[in-house]
Amino acid sequence: MFAAERRQLILEMVRANGAVSLRELARVVQTSEVTVRRDVRALEAEGLLDRRHGGAVLPGGFTRESGFPQKSHLATAEKTAIADLAANFVEEGEAIVVGAGTTTQELARRLARVPGLTVVTNSLLVAQALAHANRVEVVMTGGTLRGSNYALVGSGAEQSLQGLRVSRAFLSGSGLTAERGLSTSNMLSASVDRALVQAAAEVVVLADHTKLGTDTMFQTVPTDLITRLVTDEPPAHDDRAATELQALADQGVQIAVAGSPGGSAGAGGEGPPSARQRRDVPLPGPRRQGPALRTAVALGAAAEQGHGQGAERAARVADLRRR
């Protein structure tokens, strides 16, 4: 494929999805990430898109929200690995809330095997994933259906969550920074997510590496309320994602890193992570009061083998592991 054709395809993907990772672009155009990064720089110089921490976004600062059809095809391997690891933090007999999103939908598919579980959700996709799980009770919020992500939003959804108390909330979003925490591009979705957070003793954020360092319009969970982040291993060249992980850890967020795609930490598989990973990332106690809380880091087997990471980034990850 010639450079002009390749760049046109990259531009069309970004326009269709709002934000696309370099890894995904390289897969679609069937070339290396190095070549894609060069193309993205050229398109940025023309003002046609902006580079963002391991990916490309529409120009103009804040990214817009993509619809479900576009999101469902982005970072699929990463979402699978994240869901595999996140499922390991759910115990039998628990009551949890699960927000809307394609990553939380992947998590829900794995929760169908947890006996005695009660899942409260505003997501039709999450409820559908659990509809035939005989041992899981699903409680839907009220509200108005938002068709772009199949979620119930509005005052009806928020009111149905009043007085609710569960052990954990599992949420996704459009962006995550150490400065503002989790954010999303839609005001109604953000408002319901805040109500889900209020119902939970702990908050677990599911976000792949392309969302690290991305800031969107509406804050849903400030950093000091995030108990744990479950993410994937950023590419070796993505120093800014590693820096963001370090900044989140410095503020007391526990970091759980799933194996990179193709690794042995559950990427692409249906089973939960190994017991060894579970011990590496213990469930936290009461919500922390400051950054002094010890940070636990779980690395997938692929991450532990290095896979060619730069020395500076490897040092950062090693520092996280020692905490």
Short mmCIF file of C-alpha atoms in Angstrom, two decimals:
data_model
loop_
_atom_site.label_atom_id
_atom_site.label_comp_id
_atom_site.label_asym_id
_atom_site.label_seq_id
_atom_site.Cartn_x
_atom_site.Cartn_y
_atom_site.Cartn_z
CA MET A 1 0.00 0.00 0.00
CA PHE A 2 1.36 3.41 -1.00
CA ALA A 3 1.87 6.09 1.67
CA ALA A 4 -0.96 8.27 0.32
CA GLU A 5 -3.44 5.38 0.39
CA ARG A 6 -2.30 4.35 3.85
CA ARG A 7 -2.67 7.86 5.24
CA GLN A 8 -6.10 8.27 3.71
CA LEU A 9 -7.23 5.04 5.39
CA ILE A 10 -5.76 6.19 8.72
CA LEU A 11 -7.59 9.50 8.42
CA GLU A 12 -10.89 7.76 7.62
CA MET A 13 -10.51 5.50 10.67
CA VAL A 14 -9.87 8.44 12.99
CA ARG A 15 -12.81 10.39 11.56
CA ALA A 16 -15.09 7.38 11.98
CA ASN A 17 -14.02 6.50 15.53
CA GLY A 18 -12.81 9.74 17.09
CA ALA A 19 -9.72 8.06 18.55
CA VAL A 20 -7.70 5.05 17.37
CA SER A 21 -4.58 3.46 18.85
CA LEU A 22 -1.38 3.10 16.81
CA ARG A 23 -1.58 -0.63 17.40
CA GLU A 24 -5.04 -0.80 15.85
CA LEU A 25 -4.05 1.43 12.92
CA ALA A 26 -1.03 -0.76 12.21
CA ARG A 27 -3.21 -3.87 12.24
CA VAL A 28 -5.76 -2.44 9.80
CA VAL A 29 -3.29 -0.97 7.31
CA GLN A 30 -1.05 -4.03 7.70
CA THR A 31 2.19 -2.27 8.46
CA SER A 32 4.44 -1.57 11.46
CA GLU A 33 3.67 0.87 14.26
CA VAL A 34 6.83 2.77 13.30
CA THR A 35 5.42 3.41 9.82
CA VAL A 36 2.01 4.33 11.20
CA ARG A 37 3.59 6.76 13.65
CA ARG A 38 5.36 8.45 10.74
CA ASP A 39 2.06 8.71 8.84
CA VAL A 40 0.29 10.15 11.88
CA ARG A 41 2.99 12.80 12.27
CA ALA A 42 2.54 13.77 8.61
CA LEU A 43 -1.24 14.02 8.99
CA GLU A 44 -0.83 16.05 12.18
CA ALA A 45 1.47 18.47 10.35
CA GLU A 46 -1.37 19.03 7.87
CA GLY A 47 -3.80 19.73 10.73
CA LEU A 48 -5.95 16.72 9.89
CA LEU A 49 -5.59 14.93 13.25
CA ASP A 50 -3.81 15.13 16.60
CA ARG A 51 -1.40 12.63 18.13
CA ARG A 52 -2.32 11.35 21.60
CA HIS A 53 -0.25 8.96 23.77
CA GLY A 54 -0.04 5.90 21.55
CA GLY A 55 -2.80 6.87 19.15
CA ALA A 56 -4.48 9.52 17.01
CA VAL A 57 -7.61 11.60 17.65
CA LEU A 58 -9.70 14.17 15.88
CA PRO A 59 -8.15 17.64 16.03
CA GLY A 60 -9.42 20.13 18.59
CA GLY A 61 -8.32 18.99 22.05
CA PHE A 62 -11.11 17.00 23.66
CA THR A 63 -12.05 13.80 21.88
CA ARG A 64 -15.65 13.19 20.90
CA GLU A 65 -17.50 10.08 21.93
CA SER A 66 -17.68 7.22 19.47
CA GLY A 67 -20.78 5.09 19.06
CA PHE A 68 -20.97 1.45 20.11
CA PRO A 69 -20.31 -0.02 16.63
CA GLN A 70 -17.02 1.88 16.42
CA LYS A 71 -15.95 1.24 20.03
CA SER A 72 -16.64 -2.48 19.80
CA HIS A 73 -13.89 -2.87 17.18
CA LEU A 74 -11.23 -0.83 18.99
CA ALA A 75 -8.50 -2.39 21.16
CA THR A 76 -10.39 -5.68 21.35
CA ALA A 77 -7.42 -7.74 22.55
CA GLU A 78 -6.64 -5.19 25.24
CA LYS A 79 -10.24 -5.14 26.47
CA THR A 80 -10.27 -8.93 26.65
CA ALA A 81 -7.10 -9.00 28.75
CA ILE A 82 -8.42 -6.26 31.04
CA ALA A 83 -11.73 -8.07 31.52
CA ASP A 84 -9.92 -11.33 32.32
CA LEU A 85 -7.92 -9.66 35.07
CA ALA A 86 -10.77 -7.51 36.42
CA ALA A 87 -13.03 -10.55 36.84
CA ASN A 88 -10.56 -11.86 39.38
CA PHE A 89 -11.51 -9.07 41.78
CA VAL A 90 -15.12 -10.25 42.09
CA GLU A 91 -16.04 -12.67 44.89
CA GLU A 92 -18.90 -15.13 45.18
CA GLY A 93 -22.00 -13.63 46.76
CA GLU A 94 -20.96 -10.01 46.21
CA ALA A 95 -23.19 -7.14 45.14
CA ILE A 96 -21.52 -4.84 42.59
CA VAL A 97 -22.42 -2.16 40.07
CA VAL A 98 -21.16 -2.28 36.49
CA GLY A 99 -21.34 0.79 34.28
CA ALA A 100 -21.85 1.05 30.54
CA GLY A 101 -19.10 0.46 27.98
CA THR A 102 -17.57 -2.14 25.71
CA THR A 103 -14.90 -3.06 28.28
CA THR A 104 -17.46 -3.53 31.03
CA GLN A 105 -19.49 -5.64 28.62
CA GLU A 106 -16.47 -7.92 28.26
CA LEU A 107 -16.22 -8.08 32.06
CA ALA A 108 -19.90 -9.02 32.35
CA ARG A 109 -19.39 -12.02 30.08
CA ARG A 110 -16.88 -13.37 32.58
CA LEU A 111 -19.04 -12.63 35.61
CA ALA A 112 -21.67 -15.09 34.41
CA ARG A 113 -19.69 -17.84 36.14
CA VAL A 114 -19.62 -16.20 39.60
CA PRO A 115 -22.27 -17.84 41.82
CA GLY A 116 -24.47 -15.74 44.09
CA LEU A 117 -23.45 -12.48 42.40
CA THR A 118 -25.79 -9.49 42.22
CA VAL A 119 -25.03 -6.99 39.45
CA VAL A 120 -26.67 -3.58 39.33
CA THR A 121 -26.26 -1.89 35.95
CA ASN A 122 -27.61 0.81 33.66
CA SER A 123 -26.21 -0.99 30.60
CA LEU A 124 -28.42 -3.11 28.37
CA LEU A 125 -25.28 -4.78 27.00
CA VAL A 126 -24.10 -5.79 30.47
CA ALA A 127 -27.57 -7.10 31.32
CA GLN A 128 -27.71 -9.04 28.05
CA ALA A 129 -24.33 -10.65 28.75
CA LEU A 130 -25.70 -11.91 32.09
CA ALA A 131 -29.25 -12.68 30.98
CA HIS A 132 -28.72 -16.47 30.93
CA ALA A 133 -26.50 -16.70 34.01
CA ASN A 134 -28.69 -18.71 36.38
CA ARG A 135 -26.59 -17.96 39.45
CA VAL A 136 -26.34 -14.18 38.87
CA GLU A 137 -29.08 -11.72 39.76
CA VAL A 138 -29.25 -8.68 37.49
CA VAL A 139 -30.85 -5.42 38.68
CA MET A 140 -31.48 -2.75 36.04
CA THR A 141 -31.76 0.93 36.81
CA GLY A 142 -34.59 3.00 35.46
CA GLY A 143 -34.01 5.87 33.07
CA THR A 144 -34.10 6.88 29.43
CA LEU A 145 -32.36 4.73 26.83
CA ARG A 146 -29.34 6.35 25.17
CA GLY A 147 -29.04 4.49 21.90
CA SER A 148 -25.41 5.28 21.09
CA ASN A 149 -24.12 3.11 23.95
CA TYR A 150 -27.28 1.17 24.96
CA ALA A 151 -27.30 2.70 28.43
CA LEU A 152 -30.06 4.04 30.67
CA VAL A 153 -29.44 7.66 31.69
CA GLY A 154 -31.25 10.65 33.15
CA SER A 155 -33.00 11.35 36.43
CA GLY A 156 -34.78 7.99 36.46
CA ALA A 157 -31.48 6.13 36.42
CA GLU A 158 -29.95 8.35 39.10
CA GLN A 159 -32.98 8.15 41.41
CA SER A 160 -33.08 4.36 41.21
CA LEU A 161 -29.53 4.30 42.64
CA GLN A 162 -30.33 6.37 45.71
CA GLY A 163 -29.93 4.42 48.94
CA LEU A 164 -28.05 1.61 47.19
CA ARG A 165 -24.84 0.25 48.73
CA VAL A 166 -22.56 -2.32 47.08
CA SER A 167 -18.97 -3.44 47.53
CA ARG A 168 -17.51 -2.29 44.21
CA ALA A 169 -18.22 -0.25 41.11
CA PHE A 170 -16.62 -1.25 37.81
CA LEU A 171 -16.55 1.68 35.41
CA SER A 172 -15.04 2.63 32.10
CA GLY A 173 -14.89 5.98 30.32
CA SER A 174 -13.42 8.00 27.47
CA GLY A 175 -10.27 9.20 29.20
CA LEU A 176 -8.19 8.94 32.37
CA THR A 177 -5.61 11.35 33.78
CA ALA A 178 -3.95 11.64 37.17
CA GLU A 179 -5.04 15.27 37.32
CA ARG A 180 -8.80 14.86 36.72
CA GLY A 181 -9.42 11.14 37.04
CA LEU A 182 -11.94 9.36 34.82
CA SER A 183 -13.94 11.40 32.33
CA THR A 184 -16.43 10.93 29.51
CA SER A 185 -17.71 12.95 26.58
CA ASN A 186 -21.42 12.88 27.46
CA MET A 187 -23.02 14.82 30.31
CA LEU A 188 -25.88 12.37 30.94
CA SER A 189 -23.55 9.37 31.06
CA ALA A 190 -21.21 11.20 33.43
CA SER A 191 -24.04 12.00 35.81
CA VAL A 192 -25.17 8.37 36.05
CA ASP A 193 -21.58 7.17 36.50
CA ARG A 194 -21.20 9.56 39.45
CA ALA A 195 -24.33 8.05 40.99
CA LEU A 196 -22.87 4.55 40.53
CA VAL A 197 -19.70 5.68 42.31
CA GLN A 198 -21.70 7.01 45.26
CA ALA A 199 -23.27 3.57 45.72
CA ALA A 200 -19.94 1.72 45.98
CA ALA A 201 -17.38 1.28 48.74
CA GLU A 202 -14.60 0.89 46.15
CA VAL A 203 -14.19 2.03 42.55
CA VAL A 204 -12.39 -0.05 39.92
CA VAL A 205 -11.69 1.69 36.60
CA LEU A 206 -11.22 -0.38 33.44
CA ALA A 207 -9.24 1.56 30.84
CA ASP A 208 -6.91 0.42 28.07
CA HIS A 209 -3.63 2.28 27.52
CA THR A 210 -5.04 4.50 24.73
CA LYS A 211 -7.22 6.28 27.31
CA LEU A 212 -4.32 7.09 29.63
CA GLY A 213 -3.54 10.79 29.46
CA THR A 214 -6.71 11.54 27.48
CA ASP A 215 -9.00 14.18 28.98
CA THR A 216 -12.64 14.59 27.96
CA MET A 217 -15.35 17.05 28.88
CA PHE A 218 -17.15 15.65 31.91
CA GLN A 219 -15.41 14.28 35.00
CA THR A 220 -17.00 11.13 36.42
CA VAL A 221 -14.57 9.89 39.09
CA PRO A 222 -11.87 12.12 40.61
CA THR A 223 -8.54 10.42 41.12
CA ASP A 224 -8.81 10.30 44.91
CA LEU A 225 -11.95 8.13 44.64
CA ILE A 226 -10.40 5.54 42.32
CA THR A 227 -9.34 2.46 44.28
CA ARG A 228 -7.83 0.51 41.41
CA LEU A 229 -7.07 0.86 37.72
CA VAL A 230 -7.08 -2.28 35.55
CA THR A 231 -5.29 -1.58 32.28
CA ASP A 232 -3.15 -3.29 29.65
CA GLU A 233 0.60 -3.09 29.10
CA PRO A 234 1.38 0.08 27.08
CA PRO A 235 3.61 -0.27 24.01
CA ALA A 236 7.33 0.12 24.66
CA HIS A 237 7.47 3.50 22.92
CA ASP A 238 4.55 4.97 24.88
CA ASP A 239 6.48 6.76 27.62
CA ARG A 240 3.62 9.14 28.31
CA ALA A 241 1.28 6.29 29.23
CA ALA A 242 3.93 4.93 31.61
CA THR A 243 4.33 8.41 33.10
CA GLU A 244 0.56 8.64 33.61
CA LEU A 245 0.53 5.26 35.35
CA GLN A 246 3.29 6.45 37.67
CA ALA A 247 1.38 9.65 38.45
CA LEU A 248 -1.79 7.67 39.24
CA ALA A 249 0.19 5.31 41.49
CA ASP A 250 1.75 8.29 43.28
CA GLN A 251 -1.76 9.45 44.14
CA GLY A 252 -2.62 6.10 45.73
CA VAL A 253 -4.35 4.30 42.86
CA GLN A 254 -3.57 0.58 42.80
CA ILE A 255 -2.43 -0.43 39.32
CA ALA A 256 -3.23 -3.86 37.85
CA VAL A 257 -1.63 -4.42 34.44
CA ALA A 258 -2.93 -7.25 32.28
CA GLY A 259 -0.67 -9.12 29.88
CA SER A 260 -0.09 -7.56 26.49
CA PRO A 261 -1.95 -9.05 23.49
CA GLY A 262 -0.56 -12.46 22.70
CA GLY A 263 0.83 -12.86 26.19
CA SER A 264 -0.12 -15.53 28.69
CA ALA A 265 -2.03 -13.33 31.14
CA GLY A 266 -5.40 -14.15 29.69
CA ALA A 267 -5.23 -12.03 26.53
CA GLY A 268 -7.68 -13.39 24.03
CA GLY A 269 -8.85 -16.18 26.34
CA GLU A 270 -12.00 -16.80 28.30
CA GLY A 271 -10.54 -17.87 31.61
CA PRO A 272 -9.73 -15.65 34.59
CA PRO A 273 -6.14 -14.68 35.43
CA SER A 274 -3.96 -17.11 37.33
CA ALA A 275 -3.97 -17.39 41.09
CA ARG A 276 -0.46 -15.96 41.09
CA GLN A 277 -1.71 -12.73 39.56
CA ARG A 278 -4.51 -12.63 42.10
CA ARG A 279 -2.03 -12.73 44.98
CA ASP A 280 0.04 -9.99 43.35
CA VAL A 281 -2.93 -7.63 43.44
CA PRO A 282 -4.78 -8.09 46.77
CA LEU A 283 -8.20 -6.61 47.28
CA PRO A 284 -7.88 -3.29 49.12
CA GLY A 285 -9.22 -2.53 52.56
CA PRO A 286 -11.33 0.53 53.35
CA ARG A 287 -11.06 3.44 50.91
CA ARG A 288 -7.75 5.18 51.32
CA GLN A 289 -7.43 8.62 52.85
CA GLY A 290 -4.32 9.70 50.94
CA PRO A 291 -1.46 8.68 48.69
CA ALA A 292 0.29 6.84 51.51
CA LEU A 293 -1.65 3.67 50.73
CA ARG A 294 0.68 0.99 49.34
CA THR A 295 0.30 0.48 45.59
CA ALA A 296 0.09 -3.06 44.25
CA VAL A 297 1.00 -3.86 40.67
CA ALA A 298 0.22 -7.06 38.77
CA LEU A 299 2.16 -7.63 35.57
CA GLY A 300 1.20 -10.26 32.99
CA ALA A 301 3.77 -12.83 32.02
CA ALA A 302 4.40 -11.07 28.75
CA ALA A 303 5.14 -7.83 30.56
CA GLU A 304 7.48 -9.57 32.97
CA GLN A 305 9.55 -10.91 30.08
CA GLY A 306 10.15 -7.36 28.90
CA HIS A 307 9.16 -7.68 25.23
CA GLY A 308 11.77 -5.09 24.31
CA GLN A 309 10.60 -2.18 26.50
CA GLY A 310 12.89 0.82 26.73
CA ALA A 311 15.16 1.07 29.76
CA GLU A 312 13.48 4.16 31.11
CA ARG A 313 9.99 2.71 30.92
CA ALA A 314 11.11 -0.62 32.38
CA ALA A 315 12.60 1.25 35.32
CA ARG A 316 9.27 2.97 35.93
CA VAL A 317 7.37 -0.31 35.92
CA ALA A 318 9.97 -1.92 38.18
CA ASP A 319 9.59 0.98 40.59
CA LEU A 320 5.83 0.43 40.67
CA ARG A 321 6.35 -3.26 41.39
CA ARG A 322 8.61 -2.49 44.37
CA ARG A 323 6.00 -0.26 46.03
#
